[in-house]
mmCIF file of C-alpha atoms in Angstrom:
data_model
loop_
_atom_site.group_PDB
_atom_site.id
_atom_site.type_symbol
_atom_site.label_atom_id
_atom_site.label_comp_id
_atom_site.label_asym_id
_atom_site.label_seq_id
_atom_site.Cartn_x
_atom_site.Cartn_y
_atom_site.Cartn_z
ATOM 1 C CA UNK A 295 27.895 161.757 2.717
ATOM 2 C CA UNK A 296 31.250 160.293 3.587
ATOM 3 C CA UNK A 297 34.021 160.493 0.244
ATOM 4 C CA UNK A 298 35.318 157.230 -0.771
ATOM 5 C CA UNK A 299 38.357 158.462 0.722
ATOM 6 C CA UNK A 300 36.882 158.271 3.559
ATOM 7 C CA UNK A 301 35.156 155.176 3.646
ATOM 8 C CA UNK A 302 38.258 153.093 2.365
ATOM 9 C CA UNK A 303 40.502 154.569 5.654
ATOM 10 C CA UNK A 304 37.384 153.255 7.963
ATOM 11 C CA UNK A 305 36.833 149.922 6.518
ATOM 12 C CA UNK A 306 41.028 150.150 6.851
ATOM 13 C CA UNK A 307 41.164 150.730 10.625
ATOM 14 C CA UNK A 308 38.034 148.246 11.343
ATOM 15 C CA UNK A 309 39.574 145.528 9.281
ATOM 16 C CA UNK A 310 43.354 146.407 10.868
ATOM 17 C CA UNK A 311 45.301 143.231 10.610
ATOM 18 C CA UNK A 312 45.805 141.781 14.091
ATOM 19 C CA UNK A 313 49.983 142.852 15.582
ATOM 20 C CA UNK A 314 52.372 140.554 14.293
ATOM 21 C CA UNK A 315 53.345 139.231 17.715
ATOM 22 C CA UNK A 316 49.859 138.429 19.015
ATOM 23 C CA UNK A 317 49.372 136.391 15.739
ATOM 24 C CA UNK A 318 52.540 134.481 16.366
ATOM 25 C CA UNK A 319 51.198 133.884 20.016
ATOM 26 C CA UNK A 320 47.897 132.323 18.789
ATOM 27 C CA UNK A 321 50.594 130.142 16.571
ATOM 28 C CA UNK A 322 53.065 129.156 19.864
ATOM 29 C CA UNK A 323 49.822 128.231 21.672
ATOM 30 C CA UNK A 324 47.703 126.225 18.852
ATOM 31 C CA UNK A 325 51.676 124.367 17.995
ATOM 32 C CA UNK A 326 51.532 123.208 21.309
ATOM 33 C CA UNK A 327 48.486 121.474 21.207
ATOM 34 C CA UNK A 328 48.144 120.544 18.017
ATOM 35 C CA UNK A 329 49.758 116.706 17.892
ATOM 36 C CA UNK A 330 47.364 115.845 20.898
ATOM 37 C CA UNK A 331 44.645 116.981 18.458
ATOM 38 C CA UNK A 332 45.993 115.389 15.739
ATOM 39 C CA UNK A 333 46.244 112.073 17.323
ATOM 40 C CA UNK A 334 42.803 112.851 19.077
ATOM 41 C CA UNK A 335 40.931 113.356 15.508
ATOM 42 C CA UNK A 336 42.674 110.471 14.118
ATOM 43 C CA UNK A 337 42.143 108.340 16.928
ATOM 44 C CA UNK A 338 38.552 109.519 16.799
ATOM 45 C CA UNK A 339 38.040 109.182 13.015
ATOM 46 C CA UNK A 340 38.448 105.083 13.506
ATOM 47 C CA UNK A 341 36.170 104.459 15.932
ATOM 48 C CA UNK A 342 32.853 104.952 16.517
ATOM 49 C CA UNK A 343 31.414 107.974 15.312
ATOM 50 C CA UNK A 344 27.930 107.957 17.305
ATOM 51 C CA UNK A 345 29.941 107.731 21.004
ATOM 52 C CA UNK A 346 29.397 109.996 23.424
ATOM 53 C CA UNK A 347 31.955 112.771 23.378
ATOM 54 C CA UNK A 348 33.013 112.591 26.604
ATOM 55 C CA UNK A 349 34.358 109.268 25.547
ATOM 56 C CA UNK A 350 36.024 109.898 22.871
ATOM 57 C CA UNK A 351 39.703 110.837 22.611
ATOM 58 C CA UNK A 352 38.871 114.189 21.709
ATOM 59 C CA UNK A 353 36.440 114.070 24.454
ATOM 60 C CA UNK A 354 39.243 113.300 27.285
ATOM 61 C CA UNK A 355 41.595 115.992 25.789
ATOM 62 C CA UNK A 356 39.254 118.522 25.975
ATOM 63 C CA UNK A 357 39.061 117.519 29.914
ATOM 64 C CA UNK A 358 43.000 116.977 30.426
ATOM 65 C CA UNK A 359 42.934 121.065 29.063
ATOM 66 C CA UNK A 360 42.336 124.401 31.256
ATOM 67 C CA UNK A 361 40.422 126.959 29.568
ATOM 68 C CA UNK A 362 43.675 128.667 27.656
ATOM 69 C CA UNK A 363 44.436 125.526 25.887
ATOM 70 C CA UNK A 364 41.221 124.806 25.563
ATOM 71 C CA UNK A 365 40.883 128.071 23.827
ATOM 72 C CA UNK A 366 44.207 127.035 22.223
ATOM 73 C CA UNK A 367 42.788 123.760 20.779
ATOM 74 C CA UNK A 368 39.740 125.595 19.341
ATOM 75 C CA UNK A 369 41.691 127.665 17.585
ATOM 76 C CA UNK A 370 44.038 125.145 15.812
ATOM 77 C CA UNK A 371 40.919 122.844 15.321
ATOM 78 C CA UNK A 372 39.037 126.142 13.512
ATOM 79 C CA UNK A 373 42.267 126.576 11.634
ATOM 80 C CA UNK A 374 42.419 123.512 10.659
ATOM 81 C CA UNK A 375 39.054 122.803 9.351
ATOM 82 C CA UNK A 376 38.941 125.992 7.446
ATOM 83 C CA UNK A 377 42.334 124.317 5.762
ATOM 84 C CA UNK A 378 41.159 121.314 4.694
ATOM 85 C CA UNK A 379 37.074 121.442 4.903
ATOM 86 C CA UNK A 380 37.229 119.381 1.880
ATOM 87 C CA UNK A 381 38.413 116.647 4.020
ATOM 88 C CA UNK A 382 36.885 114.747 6.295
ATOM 89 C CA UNK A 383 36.269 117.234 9.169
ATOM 90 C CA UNK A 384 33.030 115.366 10.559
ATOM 91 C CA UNK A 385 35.684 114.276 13.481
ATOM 92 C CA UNK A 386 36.674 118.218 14.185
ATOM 93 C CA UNK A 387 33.933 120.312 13.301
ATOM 94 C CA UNK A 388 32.101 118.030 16.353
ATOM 95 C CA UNK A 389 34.917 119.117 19.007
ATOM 96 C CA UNK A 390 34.455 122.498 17.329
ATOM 97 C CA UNK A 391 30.724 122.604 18.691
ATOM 98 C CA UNK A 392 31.656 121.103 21.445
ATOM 99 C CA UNK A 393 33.963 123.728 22.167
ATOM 100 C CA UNK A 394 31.968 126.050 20.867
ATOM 101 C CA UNK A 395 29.145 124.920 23.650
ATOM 102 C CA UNK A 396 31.353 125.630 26.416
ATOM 103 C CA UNK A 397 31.110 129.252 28.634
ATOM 104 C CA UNK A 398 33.176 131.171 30.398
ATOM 105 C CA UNK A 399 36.532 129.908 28.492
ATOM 106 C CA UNK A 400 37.409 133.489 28.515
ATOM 107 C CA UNK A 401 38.240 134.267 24.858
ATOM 108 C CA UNK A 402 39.591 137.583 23.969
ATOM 109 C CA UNK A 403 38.808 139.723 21.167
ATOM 110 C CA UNK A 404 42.389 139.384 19.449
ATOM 111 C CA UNK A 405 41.194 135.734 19.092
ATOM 112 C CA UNK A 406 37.913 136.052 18.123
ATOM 113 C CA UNK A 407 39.205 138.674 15.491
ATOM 114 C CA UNK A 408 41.477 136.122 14.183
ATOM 115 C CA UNK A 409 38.936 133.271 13.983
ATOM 116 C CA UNK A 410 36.186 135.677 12.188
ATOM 117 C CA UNK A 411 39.341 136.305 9.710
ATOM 118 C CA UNK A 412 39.922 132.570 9.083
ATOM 119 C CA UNK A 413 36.298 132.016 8.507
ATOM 120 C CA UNK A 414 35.779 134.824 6.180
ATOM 121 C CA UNK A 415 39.174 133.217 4.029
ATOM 122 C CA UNK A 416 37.790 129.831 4.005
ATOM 123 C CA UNK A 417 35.100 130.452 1.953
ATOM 124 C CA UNK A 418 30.965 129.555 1.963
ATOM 125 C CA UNK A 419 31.684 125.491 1.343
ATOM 126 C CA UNK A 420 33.410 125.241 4.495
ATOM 127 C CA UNK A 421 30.456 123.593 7.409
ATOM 128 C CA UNK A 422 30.226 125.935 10.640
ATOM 129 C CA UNK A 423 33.178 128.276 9.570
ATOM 130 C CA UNK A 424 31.161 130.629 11.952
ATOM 131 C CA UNK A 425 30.204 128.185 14.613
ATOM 132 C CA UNK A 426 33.149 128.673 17.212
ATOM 133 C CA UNK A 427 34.348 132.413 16.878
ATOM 134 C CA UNK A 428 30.381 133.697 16.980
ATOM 135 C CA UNK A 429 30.026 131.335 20.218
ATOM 136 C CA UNK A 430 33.558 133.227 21.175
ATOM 137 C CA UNK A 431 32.120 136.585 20.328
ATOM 138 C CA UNK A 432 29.296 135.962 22.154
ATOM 139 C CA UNK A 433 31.405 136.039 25.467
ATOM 140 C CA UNK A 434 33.157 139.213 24.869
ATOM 141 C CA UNK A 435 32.570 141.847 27.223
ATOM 142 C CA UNK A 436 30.337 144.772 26.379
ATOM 143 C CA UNK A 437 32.726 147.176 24.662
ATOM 144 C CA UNK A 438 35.209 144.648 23.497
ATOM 145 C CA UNK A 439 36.856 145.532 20.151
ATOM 146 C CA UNK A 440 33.995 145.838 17.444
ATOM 147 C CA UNK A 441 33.387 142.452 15.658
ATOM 148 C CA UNK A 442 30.658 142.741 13.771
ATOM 149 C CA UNK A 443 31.869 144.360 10.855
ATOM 150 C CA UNK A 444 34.092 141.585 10.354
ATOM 151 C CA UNK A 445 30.946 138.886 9.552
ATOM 152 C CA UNK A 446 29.761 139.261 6.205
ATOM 153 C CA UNK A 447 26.255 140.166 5.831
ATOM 154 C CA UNK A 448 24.024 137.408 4.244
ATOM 155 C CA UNK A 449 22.380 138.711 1.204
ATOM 156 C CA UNK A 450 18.795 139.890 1.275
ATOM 157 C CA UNK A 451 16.392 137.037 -0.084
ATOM 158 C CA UNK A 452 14.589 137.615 -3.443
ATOM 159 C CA UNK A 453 11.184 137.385 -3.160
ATOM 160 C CA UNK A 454 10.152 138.404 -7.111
ATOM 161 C CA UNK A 455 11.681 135.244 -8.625
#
């Protein structure tokens, strides 16, 4: 049986915040691409919402992007949603599954960490707050830094109600 002790320092090094200067990497990157987005989701927001997304503007940035700032744009666009999910983030959480639909973008475990921790701060009202970092996760490599303690666990259904 493990003390609490014990327990507390594990839950501290699994749930280690993420080095100060990778975080303000993730920052640099997503500031870079984040008035394209901007003016992509608000672009997108006034026209029609049931066009393909390859024709949309957030469509053709997506394509103008290699797979870092693609990985860049998912990462404001996640940030951003789990912001202001109370807005209307129809617009962004759809180039957040697109996104999240795409292999081989060649996310890295810092990232996915980070994405898992803005999903968990957002809160249960927030639509897909899981969608794009478990699609991420899902491309680690075997052995990648341990993620899975970071997603809550749902609780168990009731059946004697």
């Amino acid at each position: 049986m493990a003390s609490a002790g014990g327990q507390a320092a594990a839950s501290r090094q699994v749930h280690a915040p993420l080095d100060e200067v990778v975080v303000q990497r993730f920052y640099d990157r997503m500031r870079a691409v984040a008035p394209a987005a901007l003016g992509a989701i608000e672009r997108d927001r006034a026209d029609d919402p049931g066009r393909a997304f390859g024709d949309t503007a957030c469509g053709r940035l997506v394509r103008s992007l290699d797979h870092d700032g693609t990985r860049a744009l998912g990462m404001w666009v996640h940030h951003w949603c789990m912001r202001f999910y109370d807005d209307d983030t129809r617009v962004a959480l759809r180039l957040l599954r697109e996104i999240a639909g795409r292999a081989a973008l060649g996310w890295t475990a810092d990232e996915v960490h980070w994405m898992l921790r803005e999903s968990q701060h957002a809160g249960p009202a927030a639509d897909g707050r899981f969608a794009l970092p478990l699609a991420a996760a899902a491309e680690l490599a075997p052995g990648a830094r341990r993620i899975d303690m970071l997603v809550p666990r749902q609780p168990e259904p009731r059946h004697d109600r």
